[in-house]
Tab-separated table of C-alpha atoms in Angstrom:
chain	number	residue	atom	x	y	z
A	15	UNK	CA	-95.004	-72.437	-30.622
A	16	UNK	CA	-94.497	-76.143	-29.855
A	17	UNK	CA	-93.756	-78.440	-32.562
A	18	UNK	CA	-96.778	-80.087	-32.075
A	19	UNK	CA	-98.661	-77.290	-33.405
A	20	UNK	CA	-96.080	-76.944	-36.318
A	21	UNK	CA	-96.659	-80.054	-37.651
A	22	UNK	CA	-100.430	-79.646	-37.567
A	23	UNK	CA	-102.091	-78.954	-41.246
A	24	UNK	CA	-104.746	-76.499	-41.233
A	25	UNK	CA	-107.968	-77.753	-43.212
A	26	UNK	CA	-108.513	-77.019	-46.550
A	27	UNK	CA	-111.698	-75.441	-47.403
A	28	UNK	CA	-113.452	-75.742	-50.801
A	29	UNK	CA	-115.545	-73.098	-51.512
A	30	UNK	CA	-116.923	-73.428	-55.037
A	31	UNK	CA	-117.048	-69.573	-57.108
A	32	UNK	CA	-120.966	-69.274	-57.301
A	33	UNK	CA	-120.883	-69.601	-53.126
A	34	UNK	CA	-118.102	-67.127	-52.859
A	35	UNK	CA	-119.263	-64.482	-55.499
A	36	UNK	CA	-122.786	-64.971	-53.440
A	37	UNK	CA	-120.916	-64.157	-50.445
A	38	UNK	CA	-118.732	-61.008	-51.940
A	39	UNK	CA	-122.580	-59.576	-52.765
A	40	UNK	CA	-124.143	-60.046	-49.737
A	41	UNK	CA	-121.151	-58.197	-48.048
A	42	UNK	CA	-121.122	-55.270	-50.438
A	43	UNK	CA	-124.644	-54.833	-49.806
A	44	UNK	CA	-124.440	-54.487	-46.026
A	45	UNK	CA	-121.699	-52.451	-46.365
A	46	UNK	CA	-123.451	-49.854	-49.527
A	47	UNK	CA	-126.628	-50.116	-46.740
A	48	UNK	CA	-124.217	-48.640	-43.992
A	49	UNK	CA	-123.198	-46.254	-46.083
A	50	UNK	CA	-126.449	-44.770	-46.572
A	51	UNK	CA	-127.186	-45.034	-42.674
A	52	UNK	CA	-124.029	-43.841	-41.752
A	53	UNK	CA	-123.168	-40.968	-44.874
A	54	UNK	CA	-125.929	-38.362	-43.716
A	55	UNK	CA	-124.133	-38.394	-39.680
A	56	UNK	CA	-120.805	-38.082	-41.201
A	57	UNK	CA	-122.130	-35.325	-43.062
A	58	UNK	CA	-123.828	-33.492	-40.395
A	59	UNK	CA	-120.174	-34.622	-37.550
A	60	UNK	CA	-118.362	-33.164	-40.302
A	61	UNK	CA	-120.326	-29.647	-40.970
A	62	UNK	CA	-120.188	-29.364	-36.730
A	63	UNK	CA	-116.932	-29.851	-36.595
A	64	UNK	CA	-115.862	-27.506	-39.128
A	65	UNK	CA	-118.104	-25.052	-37.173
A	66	UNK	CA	-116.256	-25.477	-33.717
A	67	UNK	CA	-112.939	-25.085	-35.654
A	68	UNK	CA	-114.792	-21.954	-36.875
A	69	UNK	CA	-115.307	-20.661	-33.504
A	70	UNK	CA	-112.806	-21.740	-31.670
A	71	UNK	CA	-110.376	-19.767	-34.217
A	72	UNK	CA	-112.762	-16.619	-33.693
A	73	UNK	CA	-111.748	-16.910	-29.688
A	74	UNK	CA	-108.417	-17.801	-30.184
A	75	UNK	CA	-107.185	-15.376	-32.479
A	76	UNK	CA	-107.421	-12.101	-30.332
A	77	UNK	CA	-105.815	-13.978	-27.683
A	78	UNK	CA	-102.681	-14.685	-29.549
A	79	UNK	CA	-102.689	-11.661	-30.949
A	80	UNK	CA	-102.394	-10.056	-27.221
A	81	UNK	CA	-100.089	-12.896	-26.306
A	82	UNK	CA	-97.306	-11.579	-29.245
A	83	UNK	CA	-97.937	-7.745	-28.355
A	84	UNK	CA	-97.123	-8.687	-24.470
A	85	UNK	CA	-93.809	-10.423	-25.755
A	86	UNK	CA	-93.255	-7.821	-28.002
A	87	UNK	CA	-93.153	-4.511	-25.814
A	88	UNK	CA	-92.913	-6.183	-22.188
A	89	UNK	CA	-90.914	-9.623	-22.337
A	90	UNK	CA	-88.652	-8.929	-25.281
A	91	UNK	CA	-87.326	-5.383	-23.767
A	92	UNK	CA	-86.786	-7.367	-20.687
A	93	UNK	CA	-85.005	-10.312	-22.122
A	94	UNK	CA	-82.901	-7.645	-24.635
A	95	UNK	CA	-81.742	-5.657	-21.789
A	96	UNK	CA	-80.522	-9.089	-19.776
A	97	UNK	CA	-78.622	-10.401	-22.121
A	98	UNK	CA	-76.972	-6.992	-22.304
A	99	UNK	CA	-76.000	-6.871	-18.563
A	100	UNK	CA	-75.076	-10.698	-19.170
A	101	UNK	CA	-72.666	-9.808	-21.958
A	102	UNK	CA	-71.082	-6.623	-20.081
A	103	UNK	CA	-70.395	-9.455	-17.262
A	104	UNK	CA	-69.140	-11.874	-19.278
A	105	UNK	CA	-67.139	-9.588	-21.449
A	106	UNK	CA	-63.396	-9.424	-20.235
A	107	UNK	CA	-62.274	-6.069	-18.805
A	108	UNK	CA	-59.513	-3.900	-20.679
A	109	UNK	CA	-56.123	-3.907	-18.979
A	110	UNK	CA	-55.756	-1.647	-16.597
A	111	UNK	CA	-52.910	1.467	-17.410
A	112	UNK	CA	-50.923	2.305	-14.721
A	113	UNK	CA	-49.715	5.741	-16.837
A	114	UNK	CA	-51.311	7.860	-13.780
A	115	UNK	CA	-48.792	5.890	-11.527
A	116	UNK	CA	-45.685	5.939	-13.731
A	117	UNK	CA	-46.558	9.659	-14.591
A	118	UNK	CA	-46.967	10.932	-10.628
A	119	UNK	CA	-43.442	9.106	-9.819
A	120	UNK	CA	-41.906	10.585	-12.382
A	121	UNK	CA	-42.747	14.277	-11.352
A	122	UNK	CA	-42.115	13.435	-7.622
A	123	UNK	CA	-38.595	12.067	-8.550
A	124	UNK	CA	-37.944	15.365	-11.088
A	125	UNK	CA	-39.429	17.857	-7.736
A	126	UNK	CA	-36.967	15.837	-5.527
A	127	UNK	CA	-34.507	16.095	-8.264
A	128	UNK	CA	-34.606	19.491	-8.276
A	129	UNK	CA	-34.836	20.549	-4.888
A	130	UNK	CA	-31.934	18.324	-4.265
A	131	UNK	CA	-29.654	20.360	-7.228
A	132	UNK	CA	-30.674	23.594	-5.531
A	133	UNK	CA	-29.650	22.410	-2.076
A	134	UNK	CA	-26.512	21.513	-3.744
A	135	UNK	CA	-25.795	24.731	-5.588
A	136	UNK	CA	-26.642	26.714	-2.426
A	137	UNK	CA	-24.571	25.028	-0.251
A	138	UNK	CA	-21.372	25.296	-3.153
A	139	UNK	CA	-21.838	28.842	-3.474
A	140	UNK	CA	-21.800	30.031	0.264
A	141	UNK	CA	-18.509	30.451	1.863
A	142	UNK	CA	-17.386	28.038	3.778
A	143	UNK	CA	-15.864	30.074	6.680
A	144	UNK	CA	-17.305	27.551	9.231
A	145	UNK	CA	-15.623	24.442	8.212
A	146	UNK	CA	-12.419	26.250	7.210
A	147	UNK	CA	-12.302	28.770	10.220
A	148	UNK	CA	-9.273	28.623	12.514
A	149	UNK	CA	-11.707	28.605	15.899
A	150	UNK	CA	-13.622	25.717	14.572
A	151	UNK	CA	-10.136	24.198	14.066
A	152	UNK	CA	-8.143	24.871	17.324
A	153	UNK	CA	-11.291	24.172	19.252
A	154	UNK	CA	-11.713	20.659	17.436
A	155	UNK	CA	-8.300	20.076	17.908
A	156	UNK	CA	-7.969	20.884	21.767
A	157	UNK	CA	-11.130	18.740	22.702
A	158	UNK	CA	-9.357	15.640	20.448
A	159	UNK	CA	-6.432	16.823	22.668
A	160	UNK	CA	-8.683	16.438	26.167
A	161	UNK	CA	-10.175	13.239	25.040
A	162	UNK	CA	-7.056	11.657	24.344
A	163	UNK	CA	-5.544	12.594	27.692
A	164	UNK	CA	-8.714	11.620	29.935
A	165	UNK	CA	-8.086	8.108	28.049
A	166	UNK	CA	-4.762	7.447	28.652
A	167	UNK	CA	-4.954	8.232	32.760
């Protein structure tokens, strides 16, 4: 607004009470005579609308009923079993035991354990005539004797 129009007075208007009760009268009686036009249509919009609320509820109810039975046996099993595989995925996995490992190495080691103790025994209890023998000896003996001799020359 521009100051112009600030400092502009707006006219004062005298209206004497017998005028404006004249004029309060004259306005409720237009408004009491639309009333009467008007009150039988609101009437009769109200009593159809009430009736298409009516129907459309008589269609509309089957359909939702058939709507929650679809969710209920077809959607919800579907959804249900989902978020089952979803929460197996998500779950983390129990640590793995390696007992099966630790448990086969330890009877391999105990076989080769063993066989290795009975090799041993065998071998102490047999005579040892081949090591100990006086052929093995003077035959070692002369080839260390040959071998030093083709050396030396």
């Amino acid at each position: 607004m521009s100051l112009r129009n600030k400092s502009r007075k707006m006219p004062q208007v005298n209206i004497d009470s017998a005028r404006l009760q004249d004029v309060q009268e004259r306005v409720a009686e237009g408004a009491r005579q639309a009333a009467q036009r008007v009150g039988p249509t609101t009437r009769q919009a109200q009593k159809m609308a009430a009736k298409q609320m009516k129907n459309a509820r008589h269609w509309s109810a089957p359909r939702i009923d058939q709507a929650g039975h679809y969710i209920e046996e077809e959607v919800g099993p579907r959804v249900g079993a989902l978020l089952h595989r979803t929460a197996g995925r998500v779950e983390p996995g129990s640590p793995k035991r390696r007992r099966g490992f630790a448990a086969a190495l330890l009877v391999v080691g105990g076989a080769v354990g063993a066989v290795g103790a009975i090799a041993t025994r065998r071998s102490a209890s047999r005579p040892s005539e081949e090591v100990s023998s006086p052929e093995h000896l003077s035959s070692t003996s002369e080839n260390s004797d040959a071998d030093r001799a083709r050396s030396n020359h």
